[in-house]
Amino acid sequence: MTRQDFLLRLRSGLAGNVPAEEAARLVDYYDEMILDLMEDGRSEADAVAQVGDPNDLVYAAAGTRPLPAPSPTSTLTRRRWRWTLLILGAPLWGSLLLAAACILLSADLILWCVPLTGAGVSFGFLLGGAISVIASPLAVSGAWALALVELGAGFILLGLGMIVVWLTVQITRICWRGHRALFQWGLAQLGRSKAVIA
Amino acid sequence: MKPRTWFTTAGTLIAIGTLIALVGLALVGFDGDKLSDLARHWYSVVHFN
């Protein structure tokens, strides 16, 4: 390749890909480099080959050039398009969002069923135990054996109630952590979607 | 209340309750039917049934 061919290809490659001043500067720079190599005793073809392929130089120059900032008009148009698509696609993404929210709510309700059951069981044990213990003296005059069994059952129920209360408190703490994690995850997903839309 | 105290109290209540209930059951010769008859009779007297 001759020096003129090289410069021609370089100039045409740079045109439109880098600013005109930058293209002129690069052409002069590589021209000077070729001339320097020729002065050092290299042949024209050798010097051109030494500098490199003009296409590679064009790609390198274009790649290092900062991207032009989007014009306000194109950003506005893109935003309008996004909102249009968003509104038109509402029946699809809206129902999916509603389904996801319902699933999240169901998961949360299932989560709270466990401590709710624990609370119910402990309440039943404690109430039953208290009634049994309080009512047992009524049976004393009628039947000693019955009164003792009732009193014993009342104590057993109170003890079991205490154990279930402790377990329920522990489970509630775990559920509260799960509840927070679930909703933080949900809100994070929502925030990510907003960021994508914006 | 610490968990240990809580469980000790609960365990004591269950143990005492079991002992008292066993004494009551022993009085009727561990006969569930007899206890049931007794309860039915007693609560009919006090109008619970």
Short mmCIF file of C-alpha atoms in Angstrom, two decimals:
data_model
loop_
_atom_site.label_atom_id
_atom_site.label_comp_id
_atom_site.label_asym_id
_atom_site.label_seq_id
_atom_site.Cartn_x
_atom_site.Cartn_y
_atom_site.Cartn_z
CA MET A 1 0.00 0.00 0.00
CA THR A 2 1.35 3.45 -0.87
CA ARG A 3 1.41 6.37 1.54
CA GLN A 4 -1.29 8.16 -0.47
CA ASP A 5 -3.56 5.09 -0.42
CA PHE A 6 -3.04 4.74 3.33
CA LEU A 7 -3.88 8.38 4.00
CA LEU A 8 -6.90 8.24 1.69
CA ARG A 9 -8.33 5.22 3.48
CA LEU A 10 -7.57 6.71 6.87
CA ARG A 11 -9.20 10.01 5.98
CA SER A 12 -12.34 8.40 4.55
CA GLY A 13 -12.58 6.05 7.51
CA LEU A 14 -12.29 8.81 10.07
CA ALA A 15 -14.79 11.05 8.30
CA GLY A 16 -18.04 10.98 10.23
CA ASN A 17 -16.63 8.77 12.98
CA VAL A 18 -14.51 11.38 14.75
CA PRO A 19 -14.73 15.18 14.73
CA ALA A 20 -13.15 16.84 11.66
CA GLU A 21 -10.34 18.50 13.66
CA GLU A 22 -9.46 15.22 15.30
CA ALA A 23 -9.49 13.45 11.90
CA ALA A 24 -7.13 16.05 10.42
CA ARG A 25 -4.83 15.78 13.44
CA LEU A 26 -4.71 11.97 13.18
CA VAL A 27 -4.04 12.05 9.41
CA ASP A 28 -1.17 14.51 9.92
CA TYR A 29 0.19 12.43 12.79
CA TYR A 30 0.27 9.16 10.81
CA ASP A 31 1.58 10.93 7.70
CA GLU A 32 4.47 12.32 9.72
CA MET A 33 5.10 8.89 11.24
CA ILE A 34 5.34 7.33 7.76
CA LEU A 35 7.66 10.08 6.58
CA ASP A 36 9.88 9.61 9.66
CA LEU A 37 10.12 5.89 9.00
CA MET A 38 10.97 6.55 5.35
CA GLU A 39 13.65 9.00 6.44
CA ASP A 40 15.08 6.27 8.63
CA GLY A 41 15.63 4.19 5.52
CA ARG A 42 12.46 2.12 5.31
CA SER A 43 10.70 1.70 1.98
CA GLU A 44 7.27 3.35 1.54
CA ALA A 45 5.42 0.05 1.71
CA ASP A 46 7.41 -1.02 4.79
CA ALA A 47 6.75 2.27 6.55
CA VAL A 48 3.01 2.05 5.81
CA ALA A 49 2.91 -1.56 7.03
CA GLN A 50 4.77 -0.54 10.18
CA VAL A 51 2.12 2.09 11.04
CA GLY A 52 -0.67 -0.49 10.77
CA ASP A 53 -3.94 -1.12 9.05
CA PRO A 54 -5.88 2.14 8.50
CA ASN A 55 -9.15 0.38 9.40
CA ASP A 56 -7.76 -0.66 12.80
CA LEU A 57 -6.59 2.88 13.41
CA VAL A 58 -10.05 4.19 12.53
CA TYR A 59 -11.71 1.72 14.94
CA ALA A 60 -9.26 2.65 17.67
CA ALA A 61 -9.86 6.37 17.15
CA ALA A 62 -13.64 5.98 17.02
CA GLY A 63 -13.67 3.70 20.07
CA THR A 64 -11.76 6.09 22.26
CA ARG A 65 -13.94 9.00 21.28
CA PRO A 66 -16.52 9.91 23.95
CA LEU A 67 -20.07 9.14 22.93
CA PRO A 68 -22.11 12.15 21.97
CA ALA A 69 -24.61 13.18 24.64
CA PRO A 70 -28.20 12.32 23.72
CA SER A 71 -30.10 15.31 22.55
CA PRO A 72 -32.97 16.47 24.80
CA THR A 73 -35.40 15.85 21.96
CA SER A 74 -34.45 12.18 21.60
CA THR A 75 -34.63 11.63 25.39
CA LEU A 76 -38.08 13.19 25.48
CA THR A 77 -39.27 11.06 22.56
CA ARG A 78 -37.87 7.91 24.21
CA ARG A 79 -39.60 8.78 27.47
CA ARG A 80 -42.89 9.38 25.68
CA TRP A 81 -42.56 6.01 23.96
CA ARG A 82 -41.85 4.30 27.25
CA TRP A 83 -44.91 5.81 28.88
CA THR A 84 -47.07 4.93 25.89
CA LEU A 85 -45.88 1.33 26.00
CA LEU A 86 -46.35 1.30 29.75
CA ILE A 87 -49.96 2.46 29.47
CA LEU A 88 -50.75 0.17 26.56
CA GLY A 89 -49.16 -2.80 28.31
CA ALA A 90 -51.00 -2.08 31.60
CA PRO A 91 -53.47 -4.99 31.21
CA LEU A 92 -50.50 -7.36 30.96
CA TRP A 93 -48.04 -5.98 33.47
CA GLY A 94 -50.83 -4.75 35.76
CA SER A 95 -52.35 -8.20 36.14
CA LEU A 96 -48.90 -9.73 36.61
CA LEU A 97 -48.09 -7.12 39.26
CA LEU A 98 -51.41 -7.78 40.99
CA ALA A 99 -50.75 -11.54 40.93
CA ALA A 100 -47.27 -11.00 42.37
CA ALA A 101 -48.70 -8.77 45.12
CA CYS A 102 -51.34 -11.40 45.93
CA ILE A 103 -48.68 -14.13 46.10
CA LEU A 104 -46.60 -11.94 48.40
CA LEU A 105 -49.61 -11.26 50.61
CA SER A 106 -50.52 -14.98 50.69
CA ALA A 107 -46.97 -15.88 51.68
CA ASP A 108 -47.16 -13.31 54.45
CA LEU A 109 -50.53 -14.62 55.66
CA ILE A 110 -49.23 -18.21 55.66
CA LEU A 111 -46.25 -16.99 57.64
CA TRP A 112 -48.48 -15.41 60.29
CA CYS A 113 -50.73 -18.48 60.52
CA VAL A 114 -48.10 -20.26 62.60
CA PRO A 115 -47.85 -17.71 65.45
CA LEU A 116 -51.62 -17.16 65.25
CA THR A 117 -52.19 -20.89 65.80
CA GLY A 118 -49.69 -20.82 68.66
CA ALA A 119 -51.50 -17.88 70.23
CA GLY A 120 -54.83 -19.69 69.92
CA VAL A 121 -53.49 -22.91 71.41
CA SER A 122 -51.76 -21.13 74.31
CA PHE A 123 -54.86 -19.03 75.00
CA GLY A 124 -56.97 -22.20 75.05
CA PHE A 125 -54.55 -23.98 77.38
CA LEU A 126 -54.28 -21.05 79.78
CA LEU A 127 -58.02 -20.31 79.83
CA GLY A 128 -58.91 -24.00 80.21
CA GLY A 129 -56.30 -24.41 82.95
CA ALA A 130 -57.48 -21.35 84.87
CA ILE A 131 -61.15 -22.37 84.68
CA SER A 132 -60.27 -25.91 85.69
CA VAL A 133 -58.23 -24.78 88.70
CA ILE A 134 -60.85 -22.23 89.81
CA ALA A 135 -63.78 -24.61 89.30
CA SER A 136 -62.18 -27.62 90.98
CA PRO A 137 -63.04 -26.56 94.60
CA LEU A 138 -66.71 -26.63 93.59
CA ALA A 139 -66.42 -30.38 93.12
CA VAL A 140 -64.72 -31.01 96.45
CA SER A 141 -67.96 -31.34 98.39
CA GLY A 142 -69.43 -33.64 95.77
CA ALA A 143 -66.57 -35.86 94.66
CA TRP A 144 -63.01 -35.67 95.92
CA ALA A 145 -61.58 -37.73 93.09
CA LEU A 146 -63.18 -35.52 90.48
CA ALA A 147 -61.92 -32.36 92.17
CA LEU A 148 -58.36 -33.69 92.27
CA VAL A 149 -58.40 -34.79 88.63
CA GLU A 150 -59.80 -31.42 87.63
CA LEU A 151 -57.23 -29.53 89.67
CA GLY A 152 -54.40 -31.69 88.28
CA ALA A 153 -55.64 -31.24 84.72
CA GLY A 154 -55.83 -27.48 85.34
CA PHE A 155 -52.19 -27.34 86.44
CA ILE A 156 -51.10 -29.46 83.48
CA LEU A 157 -52.95 -27.14 81.09
CA LEU A 158 -51.40 -24.05 82.70
CA GLY A 159 -47.91 -25.57 82.36
CA LEU A 160 -48.50 -26.54 78.74
CA GLY A 161 -49.94 -23.08 78.09
CA MET A 162 -46.75 -21.47 79.42
CA ILE A 163 -44.59 -23.63 77.15
CA VAL A 164 -46.73 -22.82 74.10
CA VAL A 165 -46.63 -19.09 74.98
CA TRP A 166 -42.82 -19.20 74.99
CA LEU A 167 -42.73 -21.07 71.69
CA THR A 168 -45.24 -18.64 70.17
CA VAL A 169 -43.13 -15.63 71.19
CA GLN A 170 -40.05 -17.18 69.58
CA ILE A 171 -41.94 -18.09 66.40
CA THR A 172 -43.44 -14.56 66.25
CA ARG A 173 -39.93 -13.07 66.33
CA ILE A 174 -38.85 -15.32 63.45
CA CYS A 175 -42.03 -14.49 61.52
CA TRP A 176 -41.49 -10.76 62.04
CA ARG A 177 -38.00 -11.08 60.58
CA GLY A 178 -39.42 -13.11 57.67
CA HIS A 179 -42.20 -10.56 57.17
CA ARG A 180 -39.70 -7.68 57.01
CA ALA A 181 -37.40 -9.57 54.66
CA LEU A 182 -40.33 -10.44 52.39
CA PHE A 183 -41.55 -6.87 52.12
CA GLN A 184 -38.06 -5.41 51.75
CA TRP A 185 -37.50 -7.84 48.89
CA GLY A 186 -40.84 -6.84 47.34
CA LEU A 187 -40.04 -3.12 47.64
CA ALA A 188 -36.57 -3.69 46.19
CA GLN A 189 -38.13 -5.41 43.16
CA LEU A 190 -40.52 -2.48 42.77
CA GLY A 191 -37.63 0.00 43.01
CA ARG A 192 -35.69 -1.94 40.38
CA SER A 193 -38.67 -1.86 38.04
CA LYS A 194 -39.01 1.90 38.54
CA ALA A 195 -35.31 2.35 37.74
CA VAL A 196 -35.74 0.35 34.52
CA ILE A 197 -38.73 2.47 33.48
CA ALA A 198 -36.95 5.75 34.30
CA MET B 1 -38.66 -13.87 82.92
CA LYS B 2 -35.69 -15.94 81.75
CA PRO B 3 -36.44 -18.99 79.60
CA ARG B 4 -34.98 -21.26 82.25
CA THR B 5 -37.27 -19.86 84.97
CA TRP B 6 -40.20 -19.96 82.58
CA PHE B 7 -39.64 -23.61 81.70
CA THR B 8 -38.97 -24.56 85.33
CA THR B 9 -42.29 -23.01 86.36
CA ALA B 10 -44.12 -24.72 83.50
CA GLY B 11 -42.46 -28.06 84.26
CA THR B 12 -43.30 -27.76 87.97
CA LEU B 13 -46.95 -27.01 87.16
CA ILE B 14 -47.14 -30.03 84.84
CA ALA B 15 -45.44 -32.30 87.39
CA ILE B 16 -47.66 -31.17 90.29
CA GLY B 17 -50.75 -31.39 88.06
CA THR B 18 -49.85 -34.92 86.96
CA LEU B 19 -49.35 -36.04 90.56
CA ILE B 20 -52.64 -34.51 91.76
CA ALA B 21 -54.53 -35.96 88.79
CA LEU B 22 -52.99 -39.39 89.44
CA VAL B 23 -54.09 -39.25 93.08
CA GLY B 24 -57.60 -38.35 91.93
CA LEU B 25 -57.60 -41.18 89.41
CA ALA B 26 -56.27 -43.57 92.05
CA LEU B 27 -59.23 -42.71 94.26
CA VAL B 28 -61.56 -44.09 91.61
CA GLY B 29 -59.26 -47.05 90.92
CA PHE B 30 -58.08 -45.64 87.57
CA ASP B 31 -61.54 -46.31 86.25
CA GLY B 32 -62.33 -43.77 83.59
CA ASP B 33 -65.99 -44.80 83.37
CA LYS B 34 -66.45 -44.33 87.08
CA LEU B 35 -64.85 -40.86 86.90
CA SER B 36 -67.06 -40.01 83.96
CA ASP B 37 -70.19 -41.10 85.86
CA LEU B 38 -69.04 -39.08 88.83
CA ALA B 39 -68.52 -35.98 86.70
CA ARG B 40 -71.87 -36.39 84.96
CA HIS B 41 -73.65 -36.78 88.29
CA TRP B 42 -71.82 -33.84 89.90
CA TYR B 43 -72.34 -31.42 87.08
CA SER B 44 -76.00 -32.34 86.82
CA VAL B 45 -76.25 -31.47 90.50
CA VAL B 46 -74.69 -28.04 89.95
CA HIS B 47 -76.70 -27.59 86.71
CA PHE B 48 -73.71 -27.47 84.39
CA ASN B 49 -75.20 -30.28 82.36
#
